[in-house]
Coordinates of C-alpha atoms and ligand atoms in Angstrom, one line a residue:
M1 CA 91.6 24.8 -49.2
A2 CA 88.1 25.3 -48.6
R3 CA 84.8 26.7 -47.5
I4 CA 83.6 24.7 -44.4
L5 CA 79.9 25.6 -42.9
L6 CA 80.8 25.1 -39.2
G7 CA 77.0 24.5 -37.7
V8 CA 76.8 24.4 -33.9
S9 CA 74.0 22.9 -31.4
G10 CA 73.1 23.7 -28.3
G11 CA 74.9 21.2 -26.2
I12 CA 78.0 21.0 -23.6
A13 CA 80.2 19.7 -26.1
A14 CA 79.7 23.4 -28.1
Y15 CA 83.1 24.7 -26.5
K16 CA 84.7 21.7 -27.8
A17 CA 83.4 22.7 -31.3
C18 CA 85.7 26.4 -30.5
E19 CA 88.5 23.8 -30.9
V20 CA 87.8 22.3 -34.3
C21 CA 87.3 25.8 -35.6
R22 CA 90.6 27.0 -34.6
L23 CA 92.0 23.5 -35.7
L24 CA 89.6 24.3 -39.3
V25 CA 91.7 27.7 -39.6
K26 CA 94.7 26.6 -38.5
A27 CA 94.7 24.1 -41.6
G28 CA 93.8 26.8 -44.1
H29 CA 89.9 26.8 -44.0
D30 CA 87.7 29.3 -44.4
V31 CA 85.5 29.0 -41.6
V32 CA 81.7 29.9 -41.7
P33 CA 80.5 29.5 -38.2
L34 CA 76.4 28.9 -38.0
V35 CA 75.3 28.7 -34.5
T36 CA 71.8 28.1 -33.2
P37 CA 70.0 29.9 -30.2
G38 CA 70.8 26.6 -28.6
A39 CA 74.8 26.5 -28.3
E40 CA 74.8 30.2 -27.9
R41 CA 73.9 29.4 -24.5
F42 CA 76.8 27.3 -24.1
V43 CA 78.9 29.9 -26.2
T44 CA 78.6 32.5 -28.4
A45 CA 78.6 33.3 -31.7
E46 CA 81.5 36.0 -31.2
T47 CA 83.3 33.2 -30.1
F48 CA 82.8 31.7 -33.5
R49 CA 83.4 34.6 -35.4
A50 CA 86.6 35.7 -33.9
L51 CA 87.9 32.2 -34.1
A52 CA 87.2 31.8 -37.7
R53 CA 88.5 36.1 -38.4
R54 CA 85.0 36.8 -40.0
P55 CA 83.3 40.1 -39.5
P56 CA 80.7 40.8 -36.4
A57 CA 78.3 41.6 -38.8
E58 CA 77.6 38.5 -41.2
D59 CA 74.3 38.7 -43.9
I60 CA 71.1 37.9 -43.6
Y61 CA 71.4 35.0 -46.3
L62 CA 74.1 33.4 -44.6
H63 CA 72.4 29.9 -44.8
L64 CA 72.8 30.1 -48.1
T65 CA 76.5 30.4 -48.3
R66 CA 78.1 28.1 -50.8
A67 CA 80.6 25.8 -49.3
D68 CA 82.3 22.5 -49.7
L69 CA 81.5 20.7 -47.0
L70 CA 78.9 21.1 -43.8
L71 CA 80.0 19.9 -40.4
V72 CA 77.7 20.1 -37.6
A73 CA 79.5 19.3 -33.8
P74 CA 78.1 19.0 -31.9
C75 CA 75.2 17.9 -33.4
T76 CA 72.3 17.1 -30.7
A77 CA 69.6 15.0 -30.8
N78 CA 67.4 17.7 -31.5
T79 CA 69.1 18.9 -34.3
L80 CA 69.7 15.3 -35.9
A81 CA 66.0 14.9 -35.3
K82 CA 65.7 17.8 -37.6
L83 CA 68.4 17.3 -40.5
A84 CA 66.5 13.7 -40.6
H85 CA 63.1 15.5 -41.1
G86 CA 63.9 18.7 -42.9
L87 CA 63.3 21.4 -40.7
A88 CA 64.6 25.0 -40.8
D89 CA 64.2 26.5 -38.1
N90 CA 67.2 28.2 -37.7
V91 CA 70.4 29.2 -39.1
L92 CA 71.9 25.6 -38.7
T93 CA 69.0 23.9 -39.9
E94 CA 67.9 26.3 -42.8
A95 CA 72.0 25.8 -44.3
A96 CA 71.8 22.5 -44.2
L97 CA 68.8 22.3 -46.3
A98 CA 70.0 24.7 -48.8
H99 CA 73.7 22.7 -48.6
R100 CA 74.5 20.7 -51.9
G101 CA 77.7 18.2 -51.3
P102 CA 79.0 16.7 -48.2
A103 CA 78.3 16.4 -44.9
L104 CA 79.9 15.7 -41.1
V105 CA 77.5 15.2 -38.2
A106 CA 79.3 15.1 -35.1
P107 CA 76.5 14.0 -32.3
A108 CA 76.8 14.5 -28.6
M109 CA 73.9 13.6 -26.2
N110 CA 73.4 11.6 -23.6
P111 CA 74.1 7.6 -24.0
R112 CA 70.2 6.8 -23.2
M113 CA 69.0 9.8 -25.9
W114 CA 72.0 8.1 -28.4
S115 CA 70.6 4.8 -28.0
H116 CA 66.9 5.6 -28.5
P117 CA 65.3 3.9 -31.8
A118 CA 63.9 7.7 -32.7
T119 CA 67.5 8.6 -32.7
R120 CA 68.7 5.3 -34.2
A121 CA 66.3 5.8 -37.4
N122 CA 67.1 9.7 -37.3
A123 CA 71.0 8.8 -37.4
E124 CA 70.2 5.9 -40.1
T125 CA 68.5 8.5 -42.2
L126 CA 71.2 10.8 -42.7
R127 CA 73.7 7.5 -43.9
S128 CA 71.3 6.4 -46.5
R129 CA 71.5 10.0 -47.5
G130 CA 75.2 9.8 -47.7
I131 CA 75.9 12.0 -44.9
T132 CA 79.1 10.9 -42.5
L133 CA 78.4 10.5 -38.8
V134 CA 82.2 11.0 -36.5
G135 CA 81.5 9.4 -32.9
P136 CA 79.9 9.7 -30.5
D137 CA 82.4 8.0 -28.5
E138 CA 82.1 6.3 -25.5
G139 CA 83.3 7.3 -22.4
E140 CA 82.4 9.9 -19.3
T141 CA 79.3 12.4 -20.4
A142 CA 79.7 15.7 -19.0
E143 CA 76.2 14.8 -17.0
G144 CA 78.8 12.1 -15.7
E145 CA 77.3 8.8 -16.7
L146 CA 79.3 5.9 -18.9
G147 CA 78.1 5.1 -22.6
V148 CA 78.0 6.3 -26.1
G149 CA 77.4 10.0 -26.3
R150 CA 80.5 12.1 -26.4
M151 CA 81.2 14.2 -29.1
A152 CA 84.3 12.8 -30.9
E153 CA 87.6 14.5 -30.7
P154 CA 88.1 17.7 -32.0
E155 CA 91.5 16.5 -33.7
D156 CA 89.7 13.0 -34.9
I157 CA 86.6 15.6 -36.5
V158 CA 88.9 17.1 -38.4
A159 CA 90.4 14.4 -39.6
A160 CA 87.4 13.1 -41.0
A161 CA 86.3 16.4 -42.5
E162 CA 89.9 16.4 -44.6
D163 CA 89.0 12.9 -45.4
L164 CA 85.7 14.2 -46.9
L165 CA 87.1 17.2 -48.6
A166 CA 90.1 14.5 -49.6
G167 CA 88.0 12.1 -51.8
T168 CA 87.5 14.2 -54.5
G169 CA 91.1 15.2 -55.2
P170 CA 93.1 15.0 -57.6
L171 CA 94.9 12.5 -55.6
R172 CA 92.9 10.2 -54.3
G173 CA 93.1 6.6 -54.0
K174 CA 97.8 7.6 -54.2
S175 CA 99.4 6.6 -51.8
V176 CA 102.3 9.6 -50.6
L177 CA 105.7 9.0 -48.3
I178 CA 107.2 12.4 -47.8
S179 CA 110.3 12.6 -45.7
A180 CA 111.0 15.6 -44.0
G181 CA 113.1 17.6 -41.4
G182 CA 117.0 16.6 -40.7
T183 CA 118.5 13.6 -38.9
Q184 CA 120.8 14.0 -36.4
E185 CA 123.2 11.2 -35.8
P186 CA 124.4 10.8 -32.0
I187 CA 128.1 11.1 -31.4
D188 CA 127.2 10.5 -27.4
A189 CA 124.3 10.3 -25.2
V190 CA 123.6 13.6 -25.3
R191 CA 125.5 14.9 -28.3
F192 CA 124.2 14.6 -32.5
V193 CA 125.8 15.8 -35.6
G194 CA 122.5 17.4 -37.3
N195 CA 121.8 20.1 -39.9
R196 CA 119.5 23.2 -40.1
S197 CA 116.5 21.9 -41.5
S198 CA 113.3 22.5 -39.7
G199 CA 111.2 20.0 -42.3
R200 CA 108.5 23.0 -42.8
M201 CA 109.1 22.0 -46.8
G202 CA 108.3 18.4 -46.3
V203 CA 105.5 18.9 -43.6
A204 CA 103.7 21.6 -46.4
L205 CA 104.0 19.0 -49.1
A206 CA 102.9 16.4 -46.5
A207 CA 100.0 19.0 -46.1
E208 CA 98.6 19.6 -49.5
A209 CA 99.0 15.9 -51.1
R210 CA 96.8 15.3 -48.1
R211 CA 94.8 18.3 -49.2
R212 CA 94.3 16.7 -53.4
G213 CA 93.2 13.6 -51.6
A214 CA 96.0 11.0 -51.3
R215 CA 96.7 8.8 -48.4
V216 CA 100.1 10.4 -46.8
T217 CA 102.8 8.5 -45.0
L218 CA 105.3 11.5 -43.6
L219 CA 108.9 10.4 -42.6
G220 CA 109.3 12.8 -39.6
A221 CA 113.2 13.6 -39.1
N222 CA 113.6 15.8 -35.9
L223 CA 110.3 18.2 -37.2
A224 CA 110.0 21.5 -35.7
V225 CA 106.8 22.0 -36.8
E226 CA 103.9 19.9 -36.1
A227 CA 102.6 17.3 -38.4
P228 CA 99.2 18.3 -40.3
L229 CA 96.7 16.1 -38.9
G230 CA 95.0 13.4 -41.3
V231 CA 98.4 12.4 -42.3
E232 CA 100.6 9.5 -40.6
L233 CA 103.9 10.4 -38.7
V234 CA 106.4 8.1 -38.6
K235 CA 109.5 9.3 -36.7
T236 CA 112.7 8.5 -38.6
P237 CA 115.2 10.8 -36.2
T238 CA 117.8 9.1 -37.3
A239 CA 119.7 7.9 -41.1
S240 CA 119.6 4.7 -40.3
E241 CA 115.9 4.9 -39.4
L242 CA 115.0 6.8 -42.6
E243 CA 116.9 4.7 -44.1
T244 CA 114.4 1.4 -43.1
E245 CA 111.2 2.8 -42.9
A246 CA 111.5 4.9 -46.9
L247 CA 112.9 1.5 -48.2
A248 CA 110.0 -0.5 -46.1
R249 CA 107.3 1.9 -47.5
G250 CA 108.8 2.9 -50.6
V251 CA 107.9 0.0 -51.9
E252 CA 104.2 0.8 -52.1
A253 CA 104.1 4.7 -52.3
D254 CA 102.9 5.8 -56.1
V255 CA 104.9 8.7 -54.8
V256 CA 107.8 9.1 -53.0
I257 CA 109.7 12.9 -52.0
M258 CA 112.5 13.0 -50.4
A259 CA 112.7 16.2 -48.8
A260 CA 114.1 15.5 -45.2
A261 CA 118.2 16.9 -45.3
V262 CA 119.3 13.4 -44.6
A263 CA 122.7 13.3 -43.0
D264 CA 125.5 12.3 -45.8
Y265 CA 127.6 11.2 -42.9
R266 CA 127.4 9.8 -39.0
P267 CA 129.9 9.1 -36.2
A268 CA 131.1 5.9 -36.8
E269 CA 131.0 5.2 -33.0
A270 CA 128.2 6.7 -30.7
L271 CA 129.5 6.4 -27.0
A272 CA 126.1 5.2 -25.2
T273 CA 126.9 7.7 -21.9
K274 CA 127.9 11.2 -22.0
R275 CA 132.0 11.7 -22.9
P276 CA 133.4 13.9 -20.0
K277 CA 135.2 16.9 -20.8
D278 CA 138.9 16.6 -20.7
R279 CA 141.8 18.5 -21.7
S280 CA 142.6 16.9 -25.0
G281 CA 140.1 17.0 -28.0
W282 CA 137.8 14.9 -29.5
T283 CA 138.4 13.8 -32.7
V284 CA 135.3 12.0 -34.4
Q285 CA 135.3 9.3 -37.3
L286 CA 132.5 9.9 -39.6
E287 CA 131.4 7.4 -41.8
P288 CA 129.0 8.0 -44.9
T289 CA 125.1 6.9 -44.9
T290 CA 123.6 5.2 -47.7
D291 CA 121.9 7.4 -49.9
V292 CA 118.2 6.8 -49.7
L293 CA 117.4 8.7 -52.7
A294 CA 119.5 7.0 -54.8
T295 CA 118.4 3.1 -53.3
L296 CA 114.8 4.0 -54.2
G297 CA 115.7 5.4 -57.6
E298 CA 117.4 1.2 -57.7
R299 CA 114.3 -0.3 -56.6
R300 CA 111.1 2.0 -57.7
V301 CA 108.6 -0.2 -59.2
P302 CA 107.5 0.7 -62.7
G303 CA 105.1 4.0 -62.5
Q304 CA 106.4 5.6 -59.4
I305 CA 107.2 9.3 -59.1
L306 CA 110.4 9.9 -57.5
V307 CA 111.4 13.2 -56.2
G308 CA 114.6 14.6 -54.4
F309 CA 115.5 17.7 -53.2
A310 CA 119.0 19.4 -54.1
A311 CA 120.0 21.7 -51.4
D312 CA 123.6 23.4 -52.7
Q313 CA 124.5 26.7 -53.7
G314 CA 125.2 29.1 -56.8
E315 CA 125.3 28.6 -60.5
R316 CA 127.6 25.5 -59.9
G317 CA 124.7 23.9 -57.7
L318 CA 122.0 23.8 -60.1
E319 CA 124.6 22.2 -62.7
R320 CA 125.2 19.6 -59.8
A321 CA 121.5 19.3 -59.6
R322 CA 121.2 18.8 -63.3
E323 CA 123.9 15.6 -63.1
K324 CA 122.0 14.0 -59.7
L325 CA 118.8 13.6 -62.2
T326 CA 120.6 11.6 -64.5
G327 CA 122.4 10.1 -62.1
K328 CA 120.1 9.2 -59.5
K329 CA 116.8 7.9 -61.6
V330 CA 114.9 10.5 -60.0
D331 CA 111.9 12.2 -62.3
L332 CA 111.9 15.5 -60.3
F333 CA 114.4 17.8 -58.4
V334 CA 113.6 20.2 -56.5
F335 CA 116.9 22.3 -56.4
N336 CA 116.6 25.4 -54.0
D337 CA 120.0 27.3 -53.2
V338 CA 121.2 27.3 -49.6
G339 CA 123.3 30.1 -49.9
R340 CA 120.1 32.4 -49.5
T341 CA 119.3 33.6 -46.3
D342 CA 116.1 34.9 -47.3
I343 CA 114.7 31.5 -48.4
G344 CA 115.2 28.0 -47.2
F345 CA 115.9 26.5 -43.8
E346 CA 114.5 28.8 -41.1
S347 CA 112.4 30.5 -43.3
T348 CA 108.6 30.4 -44.0
D349 CA 109.1 31.5 -47.7
N350 CA 111.2 29.5 -50.4
E351 CA 112.3 29.9 -54.0
V352 CA 113.2 26.6 -55.8
T353 CA 114.0 25.5 -59.6
L354 CA 112.2 22.5 -60.5
L355 CA 114.3 20.3 -62.5
D356 CA 113.0 16.8 -65.1
G357 CA 113.1 15.0 -68.4
S358 CA 111.1 17.7 -70.1
G359 CA 113.1 21.0 -68.5
E360 CA 113.6 23.2 -65.8
R361 CA 111.3 25.9 -64.2
T362 CA 111.9 28.7 -61.7
I363 CA 108.7 28.8 -58.9
A364 CA 109.4 32.7 -57.5
K365 CA 109.7 33.2 -53.9
A366 CA 106.8 32.7 -52.4
P367 CA 105.4 30.6 -48.9
K368 CA 106.1 27.0 -48.7
D369 CA 102.8 25.9 -49.0
E370 CA 102.7 27.6 -52.4
I371 CA 105.8 25.6 -53.3
A372 CA 104.6 22.8 -52.0
A373 CA 101.8 23.3 -54.5
A374 CA 103.6 23.9 -57.5
I375 CA 105.8 20.4 -56.7
L376 CA 102.9 18.8 -56.9
D377 CA 101.3 20.4 -59.5
Q378 CA 104.4 19.2 -61.5
V379 CA 104.3 15.4 -59.7
E380 CA 100.3 15.2 -61.0
R381 CA 101.8 16.3 -64.1
L382 CA 104.4 13.1 -64.1
L383 CA 102.0 11.1 -63.0
G384 CA 99.7 11.6 -65.8
Ligands
CTP1 N1 119.3 11.7 -49.5 C1 119.2 10.5 -49.5 N2 120.5 10.1 -48.6 C2 121.2 10.5 -48.0 C3 121.1 11.8 -48.6 C4 120.3 12.4 -49.4 O1 117.7 9.9 -49.2 N3 122.1 9.5 -47.2 C5 118.3 12.6 -50.1 C6 118.0 14.0 -50.0 O2 116.7 13.3 -48.8 C7 117.8 14.9 -50.7 C8 118.8 14.2 -51.5 O3 119.1 13.2 -51.4 O4 116.5 14.3 -51.9 C9 119.9 15.2 -52.1 O5 120.7 15.3 -51.2 P1 121.7 16.5 -51.0 O6 122.1 16.0 -49.9 O7 121.3 18.3 -51.6 O8 122.4 16.0 -52.3 P2 124.0 14.5 -52.0 O9 122.7 13.6 -52.8 O10 123.9 13.9 -50.7 O11 124.6 14.9 -52.7 P3 126.2 16.3 -52.1 O12 126.0 16.4 -50.9 O13 127.4 15.4 -53.0 O14 125.5 17.2 -53.0

C-alpha cells in the first residue's frame, strides 16, 4: 500500500479521474486528492474525498503531505506548463513543488494544444526531470476532434502508477509465475468436474508480488475474483491448459507459486455435446492428470524458487505436507487445513503453516493479502 497524491486539474477528463481514484483505493492505496479550482468546474472535491474515503475537512498543509507518488490526472496544458516552470498557485502545483519522489502525469487536452511546440517543450522538460508521462491517447476528444490528446484510460494510468511504485520494490527485476483458482474438467459440453477454489489466495499473492516490483504472470483457472491490474493474466481453465502454460512459462520464472487447485483426475472422455438425461445411471471414468508441481520440480532451473500449496486436513495432513516437501523437490510448502470452515476456500481469511528446509512456521488467521505478504517474505528470504 502506498500513499498517492492524486492531482486533478481542470479538464473535461476530470470525470475519468474519479475512476482512477476508485481503482487506486480498490488496490489498497491511501489516496489524497488535490483538486484544483479549475477541476471543480467539472467534478467536486467532495466526490474525490468520498471515493478516497477521506474526511471532509483537510488540513491547510495538504500540499505538504508526504507521499510515495504524485499522480496528475488529468493534466491540462495549463497545469503541464505550470509544472514545467515551477509555478505554485494552487494546491496541486504547490504539492508538485514540495513532492520528493516519483511522479506520473497523464496529459489531456485538445490535439492542437498537445502538438503545439510550447506544450512539446514543457512535456520534454518534465521527462528530463525524470517525471513519467502516460498518454495522451489517440482518438476522438470530448469536443469531437480527432488526434492525440485524450487522457489515457484509467486502467492504464493505474497500471503505470503501480509500475512506478514497484520500481523500488524488493522483487523488482524478478519474474514470478503464480497459478490460482480451480480447474474444471469437462464431462460433456456443459458439465464439469471441479473444486471450490475461488482463486482469492493466488490473486492476493499476484497483487502482493506486483506491489513488490515483480513481473507477474497469473495463470487463472476460473477465477471468482478479478485479476490485479499490472499483472499478465493467462486463462487456464483446465488442468491440461494449466500444465501447458506452467511448463512453458516456468522455465523463465525466478519464482513459481502453484496456488491453484489443479484437478488430480479428469474424465477420460469428454462428450462434445450435452448428454441428454435418461433413466440409466452414468458412470464417468476418471484418469489422472499430470502433477504440474512435481514436473516443475524435476525441470527447475538453478536458483528458481518453487512454492507448492498443500490443501489437506488436520495433523495427518500436515504430516503429508512434510513428506511432499522432500518428495516433490519444492522449496516451500504452504499448508492450509481445508477441514476448517472459517478459513480457506470461499473465505477472505486464511491460516497457513509454512514448511521449508529451515523448519515450520504458522501464520495466524488473517486476511488473505496479509497471508500473501507473509508467504512472499519467506520467498524473499529463500531468494537470499
Ligand atoms: N498440483 C499440481 N498438479 C496437480 C495437482 C496439484 O501442480 N495435478 C499442485 C497444486 O497446485 C498444489 C500442490 O500440487 O500446489 C498440492 O496439491 P494437493 O492436491 O494438495 O496435493 P497433491 O500433491 O495432489 O497430493 P494429494 O492429493 O495426494 O494430497
